[in-house]
mmCIF file of C-alpha atoms in Angstrom:
data_model
loop_
_atom_site.group_PDB
_atom_site.id
_atom_site.type_symbol
_atom_site.label_atom_id
_atom_site.label_comp_id
_atom_site.label_asym_id
_atom_site.label_seq_id
_atom_site.Cartn_x
_atom_site.Cartn_y
_atom_site.Cartn_z
ATOM 1 C CA LEU A 1 11.036 3.535 -0.459
ATOM 2 C CA GLN A 2 14.707 3.822 0.408
ATOM 3 C CA ALA A 3 13.975 4.486 4.092
ATOM 4 C CA MET A 4 11.545 1.589 4.133
ATOM 5 C CA ARG A 5 14.186 -0.717 2.694
ATOM 6 C CA LYS A 6 16.959 0.395 5.059
ATOM 7 C CA LEU A 7 15.086 0.959 8.316
ATOM 8 C CA ARG A 8 12.274 -1.582 7.791
ATOM 9 C CA ASP A 9 9.928 1.061 9.127
ATOM 10 C CA PRO A 10 7.252 2.225 8.369
ATOM 11 C CA VAL A 11 5.755 -1.163 7.638
ATOM 12 C CA MET A 12 2.993 0.216 5.410
ATOM 13 C CA VAL A 13 2.244 3.414 3.485
ATOM 14 C CA VAL A 14 -0.975 4.195 1.598
ATOM 15 C CA ILE A 15 -0.787 6.708 -1.262
ATOM 16 C CA THR A 16 -3.896 8.249 -2.812
ATOM 17 C CA LEU A 17 -4.347 10.780 -5.597
ATOM 18 C CA GLN A 18 -6.392 13.949 -5.480
ATOM 19 C CA MET A 19 -8.301 13.676 -8.740
ATOM 20 C CA GLU A 20 -8.884 17.416 -9.193
ATOM 21 C CA GLN A 21 -5.202 18.313 -9.001
ATOM 22 C CA THR A 22 -3.617 14.930 -9.814
ATOM 23 C CA ILE A 23 -1.399 15.212 -6.744
ATOM 24 C CA ALA A 24 -0.238 12.128 -4.903
ATOM 25 C CA GLU A 25 -0.305 12.250 -1.132
ATOM 26 C CA ILE A 26 0.531 9.801 1.625
ATOM 27 C CA THR A 27 -2.807 9.190 3.298
ATOM 28 C CA LYS A 28 -1.770 6.705 5.953
ATOM 29 C CA THR A 29 1.531 5.584 7.446
ATOM 30 C CA ILE A 30 1.726 2.591 9.775
ATOM 31 C CA ARG A 31 4.837 2.031 11.858
ATOM 32 C CA ALA A 32 5.912 -1.271 13.384
ATOM 33 C CA GLU A 33 4.856 -0.178 16.875
ATOM 34 C CA ASP A 34 1.364 0.692 15.543
ATOM 35 C CA LEU A 35 0.640 -2.906 14.495
ATOM 36 C CA PRO A 36 -1.910 -4.542 16.804
ATOM 37 C CA ALA A 37 -0.535 -7.469 18.823
ATOM 38 C CA GLY A 38 -0.780 -10.738 16.922
ATOM 39 C CA LYS A 39 -1.559 -9.036 13.601
ATOM 40 C CA THR A 40 0.633 -9.090 10.509
ATOM 41 C CA THR A 41 0.909 -6.461 7.801
ATOM 42 C CA VAL A 42 -1.170 -8.750 5.546
ATOM 43 C CA ASP A 43 -3.977 -8.853 8.146
ATOM 44 C CA LEU A 44 -3.855 -5.083 8.423
ATOM 45 C CA LEU A 45 -3.915 -4.639 4.634
ATOM 46 C CA ARG A 46 -6.929 -6.947 4.289
ATOM 47 C CA THR A 47 -8.826 -5.088 7.019
ATOM 48 C CA MET A 48 -7.920 -1.684 5.675
ATOM 49 C CA LEU A 49 -8.911 -2.272 2.052
ATOM 50 C CA CYS A 50 -12.029 -4.355 2.680
ATOM 51 C CA GLN A 51 -13.523 -2.813 5.823
ATOM 52 C CA GLU A 52 -12.379 0.773 6.340
ATOM 53 C CA ASP A 53 -14.651 3.256 4.575
ATOM 54 C CA GLN A 54 -11.707 5.546 3.809
ATOM 55 C CA PHE A 55 -10.106 3.031 1.415
ATOM 56 C CA GLN A 56 -12.798 0.472 0.609
ATOM 57 C CA ASN A 57 -14.060 2.129 -2.561
ATOM 58 C CA LYS A 58 -11.147 4.406 -3.369
ATOM 59 C CA PRO A 59 -8.189 3.530 -5.586
ATOM 60 C CA CYS A 60 -4.807 3.743 -3.887
ATOM 61 C CA ILE A 61 -1.231 2.466 -3.999
ATOM 62 C CA VAL A 62 -0.018 0.532 -0.960
ATOM 63 C CA VAL A 63 3.676 0.047 -0.188
ATOM 64 C CA MET A 64 4.206 -2.679 2.401
ATOM 65 C CA ASN A 65 7.213 -4.224 4.133
ATOM 66 C CA TYR A 66 6.390 -7.959 4.185
ATOM 67 C CA GLU A 67 8.342 -10.009 6.719
ATOM 68 C CA TYR A 68 8.498 -13.780 6.516
ATOM 69 C CA VAL A 69 10.679 -16.782 7.333
ATOM 70 C CA ASN A 70 12.580 -18.330 4.425
ATOM 71 C CA LYS A 71 11.428 -21.957 4.214
ATOM 72 C CA LEU A 72 14.769 -23.233 2.928
ATOM 73 C CA SER A 73 17.184 -21.460 5.260
ATOM 74 C CA GLY A 74 14.892 -20.633 8.184
ATOM 75 C CA ALA A 75 16.188 -17.056 8.178
ATOM 76 C CA ASP A 76 13.955 -14.052 8.842
ATOM 77 C CA THR A 77 13.731 -11.931 5.720
ATOM 78 C CA ASP A 78 11.576 -9.189 4.266
ATOM 79 C CA LYS A 79 10.518 -7.718 0.937
ATOM 80 C CA VAL A 80 9.010 -4.378 -0.002
ATOM 81 C CA LEU A 81 5.785 -5.046 -1.910
ATOM 82 C CA VAL A 82 3.741 -2.528 -3.889
ATOM 83 C CA PHE A 83 0.031 -3.037 -4.562
ATOM 84 C CA LYS A 84 -2.263 -1.092 -6.838
ATOM 85 C CA TRP A 85 -5.779 -1.170 -5.369
ATOM 86 C CA THR A 86 -8.432 -0.204 -7.914
ATOM 87 C CA PRO A 87 -11.821 -1.595 -6.882
ATOM 88 C CA ASP A 88 -14.115 -2.410 -9.803
ATOM 89 C CA THR A 89 -17.264 -1.662 -7.857
ATOM 90 C CA SER A 90 -16.887 2.066 -7.401
ATOM 91 C CA SER A 91 -13.916 3.401 -9.330
ATOM 92 C CA LYS A 92 -14.826 5.743 -12.132
ATOM 93 C CA ILE A 93 -13.146 5.425 -15.527
ATOM 94 C CA ARG A 94 -11.219 8.678 -15.000
ATOM 95 C CA GLN A 95 -9.898 7.448 -11.631
ATOM 96 C CA LYS A 96 -8.700 4.215 -13.215
ATOM 97 C CA MET A 97 -6.939 6.096 -16.009
ATOM 98 C CA VAL A 98 -5.215 8.496 -13.595
ATOM 99 C CA TYR A 99 -4.089 5.634 -11.361
ATOM 100 C CA SER A 100 -2.775 3.678 -14.322
ATOM 101 C CA SER A 101 -0.610 6.618 -15.385
ATOM 102 C CA ALA A 102 0.560 7.171 -11.783
ATOM 103 C CA TRP A 103 1.391 3.467 -11.532
ATOM 104 C CA GLU A 104 3.670 3.684 -14.576
ATOM 105 C CA GLY A 105 5.668 6.451 -12.934
ATOM 106 C CA PHE A 106 5.758 4.590 -9.639
ATOM 107 C CA LYS A 107 7.161 1.407 -11.222
ATOM 108 C CA THR A 108 10.314 3.226 -12.307
ATOM 109 C CA MET A 109 11.284 4.133 -8.718
#
């Protein structure tokens, strides 16, 4: 998170848990130069979570650097956003419980 805040790169990181061992691992890292032309991090997040088989039905935590223009000042700015993706359609109760406990630890970072 600190590198993401300071360097503004990578623009997105996806973290999943191995249920058997309850180990968190970074599954996917997307750097600024990896973004397709004309696509934003929000477009990429939508595509990744709704269309890619790897993440569509699997709970994960996504850390994203969201860049936008401040409407009042017109200045370019960015925020680090954290999403907890737990799809209702396929997540098992145990997965949801493990992700909830991992989320609590993640919020204190």
